[in-house]
Amino acid sequence: MTSIVQTVNEEARAYEGGASRPTRAYFATLLTYGGCLAAVGGLARLRGRALPDSLSPWDLLLVSLSTHKLSRTLAKDPVASPLRAPFTRFKGASGPAELHEEVRGTGARHAIGELVTCPFCLAQWVATAHVAGLLFAPRATRLAAGTMTAVALSDWLQLAYAWLQQRAEG
């Protein structure tokens, strides 16, 4: 067992190349995600819920748009900053109604900080939660996803309106 741990540590150091990367914390994050998937699958089996063969095109579109908006909200929105505060430091605004934050800490704190400030990284977790919601509470999930989809479309319309207004003003 000692040689396995030693090999893993050597590989982590070789990967990091002198940089301080929370490789072990990344692995723990992957295990957590896998555990969540296993828990959803186990709960579905216990409740006698069959996993669907696929998502309908409507559910795929709804979940995709909602995942986009909820991931950006969690990772960038000023109102969600208290959720990120233990893992980040405020650096300023990065766009309309979005913040730029720097990840802080080491180990798990740093890895979680990277996760919660990256809408692309969060999207996998959010989409998984949406799909689990469709399995266990489809009506409530579609309602919540529909709300976030409407907000996403509204954001895009606001940005398009601002762009058109700037063009009209010269």
mmCIF file of C-alpha atoms in Angstrom:
data_model
loop_
_atom_site.group_PDB
_atom_site.id
_atom_site.type_symbol
_atom_site.label_atom_id
_atom_site.label_comp_id
_atom_site.label_asym_id
_atom_site.label_seq_id
_atom_site.Cartn_x
_atom_site.Cartn_y
_atom_site.Cartn_z
ATOM 1 C CA MET A 1 0.000 0.000 0.000
ATOM 2 C CA THR A 2 2.870 2.366 0.798
ATOM 3 C CA SER A 3 4.278 1.974 -2.710
ATOM 4 C CA ILE A 4 0.887 2.877 -4.242
ATOM 5 C CA VAL A 5 0.644 6.049 -2.154
ATOM 6 C CA GLN A 6 4.241 6.870 -2.959
ATOM 7 C CA THR A 7 3.621 6.361 -6.700
ATOM 8 C CA VAL A 8 0.486 8.516 -6.598
ATOM 9 C CA ASN A 9 2.397 11.296 -4.794
ATOM 10 C CA GLU A 10 5.251 11.107 -7.312
ATOM 11 C CA GLU A 11 2.817 11.294 -10.223
ATOM 12 C CA ALA A 12 1.062 14.286 -8.666
ATOM 13 C CA ARG A 13 4.389 16.098 -8.214
ATOM 14 C CA ALA A 14 5.407 15.258 -11.787
ATOM 15 C CA TYR A 15 2.081 16.544 -13.103
ATOM 16 C CA GLU A 16 2.267 19.766 -11.088
ATOM 17 C CA GLY A 17 5.757 20.542 -12.407
ATOM 18 C CA GLY A 18 6.617 22.728 -9.437
ATOM 19 C CA ALA A 19 3.290 24.586 -9.459
ATOM 20 C CA SER A 20 1.035 24.308 -6.455
ATOM 21 C CA ARG A 21 -1.999 22.425 -7.782
ATOM 22 C CA PRO A 22 -4.592 20.771 -5.513
ATOM 23 C CA THR A 23 -4.428 17.429 -7.346
ATOM 24 C CA ARG A 24 -5.666 15.411 -4.369
ATOM 25 C CA ALA A 25 -8.580 17.790 -3.881
ATOM 26 C CA TYR A 26 -9.457 17.474 -7.577
ATOM 27 C CA PHE A 27 -9.516 13.700 -7.122
ATOM 28 C CA ALA A 28 -11.779 14.076 -4.082
ATOM 29 C CA THR A 29 -14.078 16.295 -6.161
ATOM 30 C CA LEU A 30 -14.247 13.626 -8.865
ATOM 31 C CA LEU A 31 -15.036 10.992 -6.235
ATOM 32 C CA THR A 32 -17.767 13.228 -4.797
ATOM 33 C CA TYR A 33 -19.326 13.670 -8.235
ATOM 34 C CA GLY A 34 -19.165 9.926 -8.848
ATOM 35 C CA GLY A 35 -20.699 9.320 -5.427
ATOM 36 C CA CYS A 36 -23.554 11.679 -6.247
ATOM 37 C CA LEU A 37 -24.205 9.802 -9.486
ATOM 38 C CA ALA A 38 -24.141 6.479 -7.644
ATOM 39 C CA ALA A 39 -26.531 7.853 -5.008
ATOM 40 C CA VAL A 40 -28.976 9.063 -7.670
ATOM 41 C CA GLY A 41 -28.811 5.699 -9.412
ATOM 42 C CA GLY A 42 -29.242 3.813 -6.129
ATOM 43 C CA LEU A 43 -32.152 5.976 -5.036
ATOM 44 C CA ALA A 44 -33.819 5.523 -8.428
ATOM 45 C CA ARG A 45 -33.464 1.768 -8.095
ATOM 46 C CA LEU A 46 -34.829 1.764 -4.524
ATOM 47 C CA ARG A 47 -37.827 3.824 -5.623
ATOM 48 C CA GLY A 48 -38.435 1.634 -8.652
ATOM 49 C CA ARG A 49 -37.775 4.451 -11.095
ATOM 50 C CA ALA A 50 -36.486 3.319 -14.457
ATOM 51 C CA LEU A 51 -33.817 5.501 -16.002
ATOM 52 C CA PRO A 52 -35.101 6.965 -19.278
ATOM 53 C CA ASP A 53 -33.526 5.840 -22.533
ATOM 54 C CA SER A 54 -33.074 9.484 -23.491
ATOM 55 C CA LEU A 55 -34.250 13.027 -22.836
ATOM 56 C CA SER A 56 -36.928 14.509 -25.046
ATOM 57 C CA PRO A 57 -35.675 17.313 -27.320
ATOM 58 C CA TRP A 58 -37.796 19.761 -25.279
ATOM 59 C CA ASP A 59 -36.267 18.622 -21.950
ATOM 60 C CA LEU A 60 -32.765 18.714 -23.456
ATOM 61 C CA LEU A 61 -33.268 22.300 -24.630
ATOM 62 C CA LEU A 62 -34.878 23.349 -21.341
ATOM 63 C CA VAL A 63 -32.140 21.744 -19.231
ATOM 64 C CA SER A 64 -29.394 23.160 -21.466
ATOM 65 C CA LEU A 65 -30.606 26.759 -21.257
ATOM 66 C CA SER A 66 -31.382 26.478 -17.563
ATOM 67 C CA THR A 67 -27.981 24.909 -16.864
ATOM 68 C CA HIS A 68 -26.284 27.776 -18.689
ATOM 69 C CA LYS A 69 -28.092 30.420 -16.636
ATOM 70 C CA LEU A 70 -27.903 28.708 -13.251
ATOM 71 C CA SER A 71 -24.194 27.933 -13.702
ATOM 72 C CA ARG A 72 -23.413 31.555 -14.579
ATOM 73 C CA THR A 73 -25.571 32.797 -11.702
ATOM 74 C CA LEU A 74 -23.796 30.590 -9.175
ATOM 75 C CA ALA A 75 -20.329 31.364 -10.549
ATOM 76 C CA LYS A 76 -20.558 35.077 -11.374
ATOM 77 C CA ASP A 77 -23.651 36.803 -9.946
ATOM 78 C CA PRO A 78 -23.058 39.404 -7.202
ATOM 79 C CA VAL A 79 -26.045 38.084 -5.213
ATOM 80 C CA ALA A 80 -24.477 34.589 -5.121
ATOM 81 C CA SER A 81 -21.103 35.942 -3.922
ATOM 82 C CA PRO A 82 -21.722 34.924 -0.272
ATOM 83 C CA LEU A 83 -21.726 31.295 -1.464
ATOM 84 C CA ARG A 84 -18.313 31.794 -3.115
ATOM 85 C CA ALA A 85 -16.807 34.078 -0.447
ATOM 86 C CA PRO A 86 -15.133 31.327 1.642
ATOM 87 C CA PHE A 87 -13.208 30.260 -1.463
ATOM 88 C CA THR A 88 -12.586 33.519 -3.337
ATOM 89 C CA ARG A 89 -11.490 37.125 -3.064
ATOM 90 C CA PHE A 90 -13.398 39.926 -4.814
ATOM 91 C CA LYS A 91 -11.378 41.600 -7.580
ATOM 92 C CA GLY A 92 -13.990 43.711 -9.397
ATOM 93 C CA ALA A 93 -16.666 43.581 -12.063
ATOM 94 C CA SER A 94 -16.102 41.407 -15.123
ATOM 95 C CA GLY A 95 -19.179 42.239 -17.187
ATOM 96 C CA PRO A 96 -22.809 43.248 -16.908
ATOM 97 C CA ALA A 97 -23.978 41.982 -13.490
ATOM 98 C CA GLU A 98 -20.958 39.662 -13.146
ATOM 99 C CA LEU A 99 -18.005 39.634 -10.781
ATOM 100 C CA HIS A 100 -14.343 38.763 -11.187
ATOM 101 C CA GLU A 101 -13.107 36.818 -8.176
ATOM 102 C CA GLU A 102 -9.744 35.251 -7.456
ATOM 103 C CA VAL A 103 -9.580 31.759 -6.009
ATOM 104 C CA ARG A 104 -7.826 31.602 -2.647
ATOM 105 C CA GLY A 105 -6.515 28.972 -0.294
ATOM 106 C CA THR A 106 -4.886 25.642 -0.892
ATOM 107 C CA GLY A 107 -6.022 22.055 -1.194
ATOM 108 C CA ALA A 108 -9.777 21.485 -1.058
ATOM 109 C CA ARG A 109 -10.487 25.189 -0.513
ATOM 110 C CA HIS A 110 -8.663 26.067 -3.721
ATOM 111 C CA ALA A 111 -10.262 23.234 -5.721
ATOM 112 C CA ILE A 112 -13.754 24.210 -4.572
ATOM 113 C CA GLY A 113 -12.932 27.842 -5.367
ATOM 114 C CA GLU A 114 -12.025 26.886 -8.912
ATOM 115 C CA LEU A 115 -15.255 24.915 -9.219
ATOM 116 C CA VAL A 116 -17.575 27.631 -7.874
ATOM 117 C CA THR A 117 -16.056 30.433 -9.984
ATOM 118 C CA CYS A 118 -16.177 28.528 -13.276
ATOM 119 C CA PRO A 119 -19.578 28.372 -14.991
ATOM 120 C CA PHE A 120 -18.223 25.732 -17.370
ATOM 121 C CA CYS A 121 -17.136 23.563 -14.424
ATOM 122 C CA LEU A 122 -20.384 24.059 -12.517
ATOM 123 C CA ALA A 123 -22.475 23.219 -15.588
ATOM 124 C CA GLN A 124 -21.752 19.495 -15.229
ATOM 125 C CA TRP A 125 -23.012 19.506 -11.638
ATOM 126 C CA VAL A 126 -26.031 21.675 -12.452
ATOM 127 C CA ALA A 127 -27.023 19.581 -15.476
ATOM 128 C CA THR A 128 -26.700 16.414 -13.393
ATOM 129 C CA ALA A 129 -28.981 17.928 -10.751
ATOM 130 C CA HIS A 130 -31.485 18.894 -13.449
ATOM 131 C CA VAL A 131 -31.539 15.381 -14.884
ATOM 132 C CA ALA A 132 -31.888 13.879 -11.390
ATOM 133 C CA GLY A 133 -34.746 16.302 -10.817
ATOM 134 C CA LEU A 134 -36.430 15.134 -14.011
ATOM 135 C CA LEU A 135 -36.190 11.591 -12.678
ATOM 136 C CA PHE A 136 -37.621 12.259 -9.194
ATOM 137 C CA ALA A 137 -39.680 15.460 -9.485
ATOM 138 C CA PRO A 138 -40.231 16.213 -13.172
ATOM 139 C CA ARG A 139 -42.968 18.831 -12.804
ATOM 140 C CA ALA A 140 -41.088 20.903 -10.219
ATOM 141 C CA THR A 141 -37.840 20.531 -12.149
ATOM 142 C CA ARG A 142 -39.432 21.663 -15.411
ATOM 143 C CA LEU A 143 -40.976 24.646 -13.628
ATOM 144 C CA ALA A 144 -37.651 25.679 -12.059
ATOM 145 C CA ALA A 145 -35.749 25.037 -15.300
ATOM 146 C CA GLY A 146 -38.365 27.005 -17.233
ATOM 147 C CA THR A 147 -37.881 29.934 -14.882
ATOM 148 C CA MET A 148 -34.086 29.912 -15.326
ATOM 149 C CA THR A 149 -34.510 29.517 -19.096
ATOM 150 C CA ALA A 150 -36.771 32.576 -19.171
ATOM 151 C CA VAL A 151 -34.156 34.536 -17.203
ATOM 152 C CA ALA A 152 -31.411 33.418 -19.616
ATOM 153 C CA LEU A 153 -33.457 34.500 -22.625
ATOM 154 C CA SER A 154 -34.261 37.795 -20.894
ATOM 155 C CA ASP A 155 -30.531 38.387 -20.289
ATOM 156 C CA TRP A 156 -29.774 37.835 -23.963
ATOM 157 C CA LEU A 157 -32.581 40.216 -24.934
ATOM 158 C CA GLN A 158 -31.233 42.844 -22.493
ATOM 159 C CA LEU A 159 -27.757 42.546 -24.028
ATOM 160 C CA ALA A 160 -29.173 42.706 -27.571
ATOM 161 C CA TYR A 161 -31.232 45.773 -26.621
ATOM 162 C CA ALA A 162 -28.165 47.510 -25.139
ATOM 163 C CA TRP A 163 -26.144 46.669 -28.251
ATOM 164 C CA LEU A 164 -28.846 48.021 -30.555
ATOM 165 C CA GLN A 165 -29.165 51.140 -28.419
ATOM 166 C CA GLN A 166 -25.395 51.769 -28.639
ATOM 167 C CA ARG A 167 -25.475 51.326 -32.401
ATOM 168 C CA ALA A 168 -28.419 53.746 -32.734
ATOM 169 C CA GLU A 169 -26.594 56.371 -30.662
ATOM 170 C CA GLY A 170 -23.510 56.033 -32.879
#
